[in-house]
Amino acid sequence: MKNSVRAAILGMGMSVPEKVLTNFDLEKMVETSDKWITERTGIKERRILRDGENITEHAIKAAKEALEKANISPEELNLIICATVTPEYIIPSMAVLVQDGLGAKNAGAFDLSATCSGFIYGLSTAKSFVESNPESKVLVIGAEALSRKTNWQDRTICVLLGDGAGAAVVGKSPDPETSRIIDFTIGADGAYWQLLTLKGGGTCYPPFDERLPKEEYYIKMKGREVFKVATRMMEKIAFELLERNGFTTEDVDLLVPHQANLRIIEYLRERLKLPKEKVYVNIQKYGNTSAASIPLALYEAEKEGRLKRGDLVLLVAFGGGFTFGGMLLRW
Ligand SMILES: CC(C)(COP(=O)(O)OP(=O)(O)OC[C@H]1O[C@@H](n2cnc3c(N)ncnc32)[C@H](O)[C@@H]1OP(=O)(O)O)[C@@H](O)C(=O)NCCC(=O)NCCS
């Protein structure tokens, strides 16, 4: 262990839009209530981009903070991965806009589309990259502008989503005994693809294709069905990852799950038999921000003093596709 190169998160950053949309605001837009949203999802408010504001600005701001915390200059970056399903453009990628915004002139850059599991997919790629290129530094961003793909007349989805960006710099751990990415698992099950879709605007149904109903140009979800598979898969990933690394749930210091629904998080907490203080939740403030959800939660957990050096941290995510991912870290 001592001589081998192990990757670790060296610094994190986050940035969310200033504009807050509360459940009470939504009551004026669709037939819903603060009570329904709170009881069914745990969400109280979410952040929404204003007109003219773009999510890449937040991705860059989060990245600058992560670089500063890691004490790394943009020129030292070798790779930038942006996990997102809501980039500003199809071409160019969000990652190259971030590369330009940071002046990271030595970095390759690409976007990664894995819905809500995107940040774990990105961290997994970064770990593998760093451990095979020991001096390399990788910037992983999860950034979403879901409000731009939300049907604000569809109460089954518009109450759930929010915008935001989080970033992590991954590099060689200065002390692998206490701080490293231990292991990860990523997976997918495309058989479920019809349960969560955004069909319009791709190459099957290009923009303004009249064959497709207008609502298909926004995110659509069969929530109840997604709920069932999400709970099952998140539990499976968590147990598999712990067992194959010789841990039990009692060893976990903090579970940081994808923030899609407080009831899903509570289900997972109960199955893992974790006390409330060992599960991080900030869904009440941001809703489901897809690929940004895990980095926003990790960032705030650290800021609030819920994470300390050497803690065993378990990340678990699940998203449309379906995709799923889990990661074990020593913080
Ligand atoms: C979407 C979700 C919150 C809905 O909660 P639910 O308890 O499953 O609710 P249902 O879909 O069964 O709907 C129950 C009722 O509430 C109604 N309803 C749906 N959205 C509503 C809203 N925003 N306000 C008020 N009522 C609403 C439904 O129409 C339904 O009414 P009915 O019983 O008269 O038919 C929940 O299914 C969920 O979180 N699913 C997983 C989402 C997820 O994880 N997605 C992302 C993957 S990363």
Short mmCIF file of C-alpha atoms and ligand atoms in Angstrom, two decimals:
data_model
loop_
_atom_site.label_atom_id
_atom_site.label_comp_id
_atom_site.label_asym_id
_atom_site.label_seq_id
_atom_site.Cartn_x
_atom_site.Cartn_y
_atom_site.Cartn_z
CA MET A 1 0.00 0.00 0.00
CA LYS A 2 2.69 2.49 1.05
CA ASN A 3 4.52 2.48 -2.28
CA SER A 4 1.57 2.20 -4.65
CA VAL A 5 -0.09 5.25 -6.15
CA ARG A 6 -3.61 5.77 -4.87
CA ALA A 7 -5.97 8.46 -6.11
CA ALA A 8 -7.79 10.79 -3.72
CA ILE A 9 -10.01 13.85 -3.83
CA LEU A 10 -7.66 16.77 -3.19
CA GLY A 11 -10.18 19.61 -3.14
CA MET A 12 -13.83 20.39 -3.80
CA GLY A 13 -15.94 23.37 -4.86
CA MET A 14 -19.56 24.19 -5.54
CA SER A 15 -21.76 26.89 -7.01
CA VAL A 16 -25.53 27.16 -7.32
CA PRO A 17 -27.77 29.84 -8.83
CA GLU A 18 -28.97 32.51 -6.40
CA LYS A 19 -32.60 32.25 -7.41
CA VAL A 20 -34.61 30.09 -4.99
CA LEU A 21 -37.88 28.46 -6.06
CA THR A 22 -39.86 27.29 -3.03
CA ASN A 23 -42.68 24.79 -2.80
CA PHE A 24 -44.98 27.75 -2.14
CA ASP A 25 -43.88 29.31 -5.45
CA LEU A 26 -44.73 26.00 -7.17
CA GLU A 27 -48.20 26.00 -5.57
CA LYS A 28 -48.89 29.05 -7.76
CA MET A 29 -47.66 27.30 -10.92
CA VAL A 30 -49.20 23.80 -10.80
CA GLU A 31 -51.76 21.89 -8.75
CA THR A 32 -49.54 20.86 -5.86
CA SER A 33 -48.86 21.73 -2.24
CA ASP A 34 -45.90 22.26 0.06
CA LYS A 35 -47.34 19.40 2.16
CA TRP A 36 -47.44 16.93 -0.75
CA ILE A 37 -43.92 17.80 -1.95
CA THR A 38 -42.43 17.72 1.55
CA GLU A 39 -44.07 14.44 2.56
CA ARG A 40 -43.40 12.61 -0.73
CA THR A 41 -39.92 13.92 -1.49
CA GLY A 42 -38.35 15.88 1.41
CA ILE A 43 -37.76 18.85 -0.91
CA LYS A 44 -38.57 22.38 0.36
CA GLU A 45 -36.84 24.51 -2.27
CA ARG A 46 -34.48 24.33 -5.23
CA ARG A 47 -32.12 26.68 -7.12
CA ILE A 48 -33.07 27.78 -10.63
CA LEU A 49 -31.05 29.62 -13.28
CA ARG A 50 -32.31 33.06 -14.20
CA ASP A 51 -32.85 34.01 -17.85
CA GLY A 52 -29.47 34.60 -19.46
CA GLU A 53 -27.58 32.79 -16.69
CA ASN A 54 -25.77 29.62 -17.76
CA ILE A 55 -24.72 26.54 -15.82
CA THR A 56 -21.17 26.61 -17.22
CA GLU A 57 -20.53 29.80 -15.19
CA HIS A 58 -21.29 27.78 -12.07
CA ALA A 59 -19.21 24.82 -13.25
CA ILE A 60 -16.23 27.17 -13.69
CA LYS A 61 -16.78 28.81 -10.29
CA ALA A 62 -16.99 25.41 -8.57
CA ALA A 63 -13.86 24.25 -10.44
CA LYS A 64 -11.87 27.35 -9.39
CA GLU A 65 -12.71 26.73 -5.75
CA ALA A 66 -11.78 23.03 -6.00
CA LEU A 67 -8.43 23.93 -7.62
CA GLU A 68 -7.72 26.53 -4.95
CA LYS A 69 -8.50 24.07 -2.15
CA ALA A 70 -6.27 21.44 -3.81
CA ASN A 71 -3.57 24.08 -4.29
CA ILE A 72 -3.30 23.19 -7.98
CA SER A 73 -3.11 25.62 -10.89
CA PRO A 74 -5.33 25.16 -13.98
CA GLU A 75 -2.21 24.49 -16.10
CA GLU A 76 -1.47 21.40 -14.00
CA LEU A 77 -4.73 19.72 -15.03
CA ASN A 78 -4.43 16.84 -17.51
CA LEU A 79 -8.10 16.03 -17.90
CA ILE A 80 -11.47 17.72 -17.34
CA ILE A 81 -14.60 15.56 -17.17
CA CYS A 82 -18.00 17.24 -17.02
CA ALA A 83 -20.80 14.92 -15.98
CA THR A 84 -23.97 16.48 -17.34
CA VAL A 85 -27.11 15.76 -19.32
CA THR A 86 -27.86 19.46 -19.73
CA PRO A 87 -24.83 21.05 -21.41
CA GLU A 88 -25.18 24.50 -22.92
CA TYR A 89 -24.55 23.14 -26.40
CA ILE A 90 -24.22 19.80 -28.16
CA ILE A 91 -21.04 21.10 -29.76
CA PRO A 92 -18.89 22.23 -28.04
CA SER A 93 -19.00 20.20 -24.85
CA MET A 94 -19.35 21.87 -21.46
CA ALA A 95 -15.91 20.49 -20.60
CA VAL A 96 -14.13 22.53 -23.27
CA LEU A 97 -15.95 25.69 -22.17
CA VAL A 98 -14.70 25.00 -18.64
CA GLN A 99 -11.20 24.33 -19.99
CA ASP A 100 -11.23 27.70 -21.74
CA GLY A 101 -12.76 29.49 -18.74
CA LEU A 102 -10.07 28.15 -16.42
CA GLY A 103 -7.17 28.54 -18.86
CA ALA A 104 -6.39 24.83 -18.36
CA LYS A 105 -4.32 24.72 -21.52
CA ASN A 106 -2.75 21.30 -20.89
CA ALA A 107 -5.98 19.42 -20.26
CA GLY A 108 -8.07 17.16 -22.44
CA ALA A 109 -11.77 17.70 -21.92
CA PHE A 110 -14.95 15.72 -22.47
CA ASP A 111 -18.55 15.51 -21.28
CA LEU A 112 -19.92 12.36 -19.69
CA SER A 113 -23.59 11.47 -19.95
CA ALA A 114 -24.66 9.07 -17.20
CA THR A 115 -27.56 11.02 -15.63
CA CYS A 116 -27.55 11.05 -11.81
CA SER A 117 -24.68 8.55 -11.59
CA GLY A 118 -22.49 10.83 -13.73
CA PHE A 119 -20.31 12.18 -10.92
CA ILE A 120 -19.46 8.67 -9.66
CA TYR A 121 -18.74 7.58 -13.25
CA GLY A 122 -16.46 10.63 -13.53
CA LEU A 123 -14.66 10.00 -10.23
CA SER A 124 -14.17 6.36 -11.22
CA THR A 125 -12.61 7.41 -14.53
CA ALA A 126 -10.41 9.92 -12.69
CA LYS A 127 -9.22 7.29 -10.19
CA SER A 128 -8.22 4.92 -12.99
CA PHE A 129 -6.53 7.75 -14.93
CA VAL A 130 -4.52 8.97 -11.93
CA GLU A 131 -3.47 5.50 -10.81
CA SER A 132 -2.10 4.72 -14.28
CA ASN A 133 -0.58 8.22 -14.73
CA PRO A 134 0.71 8.98 -11.22
CA GLU A 135 1.53 12.68 -11.69
CA SER A 136 -1.74 13.51 -13.44
CA LYS A 137 -4.51 15.72 -12.07
CA VAL A 138 -8.13 15.34 -13.12
CA LEU A 139 -10.99 17.77 -12.61
CA VAL A 140 -14.39 16.10 -12.27
CA ILE A 141 -17.49 18.29 -12.44
CA GLY A 142 -21.16 17.45 -12.00
CA ALA A 143 -23.24 20.32 -13.40
CA GLU A 144 -26.87 20.47 -14.43
CA ALA A 145 -29.33 23.03 -15.75
CA LEU A 146 -32.35 20.75 -15.33
CA SER A 147 -34.73 23.75 -15.11
CA ARG A 148 -34.08 24.34 -18.82
CA LYS A 149 -35.43 20.86 -19.62
CA THR A 150 -38.33 20.93 -17.17
CA ASN A 151 -41.96 21.05 -18.22
CA TRP A 152 -43.26 23.62 -15.73
CA GLN A 153 -46.81 22.42 -16.37
CA ASP A 154 -46.05 18.81 -15.40
CA ARG A 155 -46.42 18.52 -11.61
CA THR A 156 -45.08 14.97 -11.59
CA ILE A 157 -41.59 16.25 -12.48
CA CYS A 158 -41.26 20.02 -11.99
CA VAL A 159 -41.38 19.80 -8.20
CA LEU A 160 -38.40 17.45 -8.12
CA LEU A 161 -35.59 19.09 -10.09
CA GLY A 162 -33.03 21.85 -9.52
CA ASP A 163 -29.85 23.39 -10.94
CA GLY A 164 -26.29 23.44 -9.58
CA ALA A 165 -22.64 22.52 -10.03
CA GLY A 166 -20.03 20.76 -7.90
CA ALA A 167 -16.40 19.94 -8.64
CA ALA A 168 -13.57 17.78 -7.33
CA VAL A 169 -9.88 17.66 -8.17
CA VAL A 170 -8.49 14.12 -8.16
CA GLY A 171 -4.78 13.37 -7.95
CA LYS A 172 -2.21 11.21 -6.20
CA SER A 173 -3.00 10.87 -2.51
CA PRO A 174 -0.30 12.44 -0.32
CA ASP A 175 -1.16 9.87 2.36
CA PRO A 176 -3.04 6.81 1.03
CA GLU A 177 -3.33 5.28 4.51
CA THR A 178 -5.78 7.98 5.57
CA SER A 179 -7.08 9.44 2.31
CA ARG A 180 -7.85 7.61 -0.92
CA ILE A 181 -10.55 6.35 -3.25
CA ILE A 182 -10.76 2.72 -2.14
CA ASP A 183 -13.03 1.14 -4.73
CA PHE A 184 -15.92 1.85 -7.07
CA THR A 185 -18.61 0.09 -9.00
CA ILE A 186 -20.42 1.43 -12.04
CA GLY A 187 -23.17 -0.23 -14.01
CA ALA A 188 -26.18 0.18 -16.23
CA ASP A 189 -29.40 -1.55 -17.21
CA GLY A 190 -30.66 -0.15 -20.50
CA ALA A 191 -33.75 -2.35 -20.40
CA TYR A 192 -35.36 0.35 -18.25
CA TRP A 193 -34.63 3.26 -20.57
CA GLN A 194 -38.29 4.12 -21.21
CA LEU A 195 -38.89 5.03 -17.54
CA LEU A 196 -36.93 8.29 -17.63
CA THR A 197 -36.50 10.09 -20.91
CA LEU A 198 -35.80 13.30 -22.75
CA LYS A 199 -36.43 12.26 -26.33
CA GLY A 200 -36.78 15.52 -28.20
CA GLY A 201 -33.77 17.40 -29.49
CA GLY A 202 -31.60 14.34 -30.19
CA THR A 203 -31.04 12.94 -33.65
CA CYS A 204 -34.11 10.69 -33.64
CA TYR A 205 -36.39 13.66 -33.08
CA PRO A 206 -34.45 16.80 -33.97
CA PRO A 207 -35.64 20.11 -32.50
CA PHE A 208 -39.10 21.17 -33.68
CA ASP A 209 -39.88 17.74 -35.18
CA GLU A 210 -43.67 17.79 -35.30
CA ARG A 211 -43.98 13.98 -35.11
CA LEU A 212 -43.15 14.20 -31.41
CA PRO A 213 -45.58 15.72 -28.85
CA LYS A 214 -44.27 18.96 -27.31
CA GLU A 215 -43.94 17.48 -23.82
CA GLU A 216 -41.31 15.03 -25.10
CA TYR A 217 -38.90 17.97 -25.42
CA TYR A 218 -38.75 17.92 -21.60
CA ILE A 219 -37.69 15.35 -19.01
CA LYS A 220 -40.41 12.74 -18.41
CA MET A 221 -40.44 10.14 -15.69
CA LYS A 222 -42.57 7.25 -14.48
CA GLY A 223 -41.81 8.07 -10.86
CA ARG A 224 -43.38 5.13 -9.09
CA GLU A 225 -41.59 2.56 -11.27
CA VAL A 226 -38.28 4.43 -10.98
CA PHE A 227 -38.68 4.50 -7.20
CA LYS A 228 -38.92 0.70 -6.99
CA VAL A 229 -35.84 -0.02 -9.09
CA ALA A 230 -33.84 2.80 -7.47
CA THR A 231 -34.29 1.46 -3.94
CA ARG A 232 -33.45 -2.09 -4.98
CA MET A 233 -30.34 -1.15 -6.93
CA MET A 234 -28.91 1.32 -4.41
CA GLU A 235 -29.15 -1.24 -1.64
CA LYS A 236 -27.49 -3.91 -3.82
CA ILE A 237 -24.58 -1.62 -4.78
CA ALA A 238 -23.99 -0.51 -1.18
CA PHE A 239 -23.80 -4.06 0.20
CA GLU A 240 -21.68 -5.37 -2.70
CA LEU A 241 -19.13 -2.60 -2.37
CA LEU A 242 -18.81 -2.94 1.40
CA GLU A 243 -18.59 -6.74 1.36
CA ARG A 244 -15.97 -7.02 -1.35
CA ASN A 245 -13.75 -4.59 0.56
CA GLY A 246 -14.14 -6.40 3.86
CA PHE A 247 -16.33 -3.78 5.54
CA THR A 248 -19.70 -3.97 7.24
CA THR A 249 -22.25 -1.18 7.46
CA GLU A 250 -21.00 -0.46 10.98
CA ASP A 251 -17.68 0.68 9.52
CA VAL A 252 -19.35 3.44 7.47
CA ASP A 253 -18.83 6.93 8.92
CA LEU A 254 -20.97 8.75 6.37
CA LEU A 255 -23.30 7.66 3.59
CA VAL A 256 -23.63 10.32 0.89
CA PRO A 257 -26.39 9.14 -1.43
CA HIS A 258 -27.75 10.71 -4.60
CA GLN A 259 -30.41 13.19 -3.46
CA ALA A 260 -33.48 12.17 -5.51
CA ASN A 261 -36.07 11.57 -2.83
CA LEU A 262 -35.82 11.57 0.97
CA ARG A 263 -37.94 8.41 1.07
CA ILE A 264 -35.39 6.57 -1.11
CA ILE A 265 -32.60 7.80 1.19
CA GLU A 266 -34.55 6.73 4.29
CA TYR A 267 -35.20 3.30 2.78
CA LEU A 268 -31.48 2.86 2.11
CA ARG A 269 -30.59 4.09 5.61
CA GLU A 270 -32.92 1.56 7.18
CA ARG A 271 -31.67 -1.33 5.02
CA LEU A 272 -28.07 -0.46 5.94
CA LYS A 273 -29.13 0.01 9.59
CA LEU A 274 -27.37 3.36 9.80
CA PRO A 275 -28.31 6.01 12.36
CA LYS A 276 -29.53 9.34 10.94
CA GLU A 277 -26.29 11.14 11.81
CA LYS A 278 -24.39 8.81 9.44
CA VAL A 279 -26.40 9.82 6.38
CA TYR A 280 -25.97 13.17 4.68
CA VAL A 281 -29.08 14.88 3.32
CA ASN A 282 -29.41 18.30 1.65
CA ILE A 283 -32.27 17.51 -0.74
CA GLN A 284 -34.48 19.98 1.16
CA LYS A 285 -32.39 22.87 -0.26
CA TYR A 286 -31.62 21.75 -3.80
CA GLY A 287 -34.02 19.01 -4.94
CA ASN A 288 -32.66 16.50 -7.43
CA THR A 289 -29.74 18.09 -9.31
CA SER A 290 -28.76 14.86 -11.12
CA ALA A 291 -24.98 14.73 -11.71
CA ALA A 292 -24.46 17.71 -9.36
CA SER A 293 -26.21 16.04 -6.44
CA ILE A 294 -23.33 13.99 -4.99
CA PRO A 295 -20.68 16.74 -5.23
CA LEU A 296 -23.05 19.30 -3.66
CA ALA A 297 -23.71 16.87 -0.81
CA LEU A 298 -20.05 15.91 -0.31
CA TYR A 299 -19.00 19.56 -0.34
CA GLU A 300 -21.60 20.62 2.22
CA ALA A 301 -20.96 17.57 4.41
CA GLU A 302 -17.33 18.60 4.70
CA LYS A 303 -18.19 22.26 5.26
CA GLU A 304 -20.56 21.35 8.07
CA GLY A 305 -17.87 19.30 9.80
CA ARG A 306 -19.60 15.97 9.07
CA LEU A 307 -16.45 14.58 7.41
CA LYS A 308 -13.00 14.26 8.88
CA ARG A 309 -9.74 12.88 7.56
CA GLY A 310 -9.73 9.07 7.43
CA ASP A 311 -13.53 8.66 7.61
CA LEU A 312 -15.01 5.81 5.58
CA VAL A 313 -17.44 7.40 3.12
CA LEU A 314 -19.91 5.52 0.94
CA LEU A 315 -21.35 7.18 -2.17
CA VAL A 316 -24.31 5.60 -3.97
CA ALA A 317 -26.14 6.93 -7.01
CA PHE A 318 -28.82 5.89 -9.39
CA GLY A 319 -30.28 7.54 -12.49
CA GLY A 320 -32.15 7.40 -15.77
CA GLY A 321 -30.97 4.85 -18.28
CA PHE A 322 -30.73 3.17 -15.83
CA THR A 323 -27.24 3.87 -14.62
CA PHE A 324 -25.90 3.23 -11.17
CA GLY A 325 -22.67 3.67 -9.28
CA GLY A 326 -21.08 3.38 -5.88
CA MET A 327 -17.78 4.43 -4.37
CA LEU A 328 -15.91 3.86 -1.12
CA LEU A 329 -13.48 6.52 0.05
CA ARG A 330 -11.19 7.25 2.92
CA TRP A 331 -11.79 11.00 3.24
C1 LIG B 1 -42.05 11.08 -8.19
C2 LIG B 1 -42.42 10.65 -6.81
C3 LIG B 1 -42.02 11.69 -5.80
C4 LIG B 1 -43.93 10.47 -6.71
O1 LIG B 1 -44.28 10.00 -5.43
P1 LIG B 1 -45.27 8.77 -5.30
O2 LIG B 1 -45.50 8.58 -3.86
O3 LIG B 1 -44.68 7.62 -6.07
O4 LIG B 1 -46.56 9.33 -5.95
P2 LIG B 1 -47.37 8.74 -7.18
O5 LIG B 1 -46.64 8.93 -8.45
O6 LIG B 1 -47.82 7.35 -6.81
O7 LIG B 1 -48.62 9.71 -7.16
C5 LIG B 1 -49.54 9.74 -6.10
C6 LIG B 1 -50.61 10.76 -6.42
O8 LIG B 1 -50.06 12.09 -6.31
C7 LIG B 1 -50.33 12.81 -7.51
N1 LIG B 1 -49.21 13.73 -7.76
C8 LIG B 1 -48.12 13.54 -8.54
N2 LIG B 1 -47.33 14.63 -8.48
C9 LIG B 1 -47.93 15.50 -7.65
C10 LIG B 1 -47.60 16.78 -7.18
N3 LIG B 1 -46.45 17.40 -7.55
N4 LIG B 1 -48.43 17.39 -6.31
C11 LIG B 1 -49.56 16.79 -5.90
N5 LIG B 1 -49.93 15.58 -6.33
C12 LIG B 1 -49.13 14.93 -7.17
C13 LIG B 1 -50.45 11.75 -8.57
O9 LIG B 1 -51.20 12.23 -9.67
C14 LIG B 1 -51.16 10.65 -7.83
O10 LIG B 1 -52.52 10.94 -7.78
P3 LIG B 1 -53.61 9.77 -7.91
O11 LIG B 1 -53.37 8.88 -6.73
O12 LIG B 1 -54.89 10.51 -7.85
O13 LIG B 1 -53.33 9.09 -9.21
C15 LIG B 1 -41.73 9.30 -6.45
O14 LIG B 1 -42.31 8.26 -7.20
C16 LIG B 1 -40.26 9.32 -6.73
O15 LIG B 1 -39.50 10.04 -6.10
N6 LIG B 1 -39.78 8.46 -7.64
C17 LIG B 1 -38.40 8.29 -7.93
C18 LIG B 1 -37.86 9.53 -8.51
C19 LIG B 1 -36.41 9.44 -8.76
O16 LIG B 1 -35.69 8.93 -7.98
N7 LIG B 1 -36.06 9.98 -9.90
C20 LIG B 1 -34.77 10.25 -10.30
C21 LIG B 1 -33.97 9.07 -10.56
S1 LIG B 1 -32.43 9.72 -10.37
#
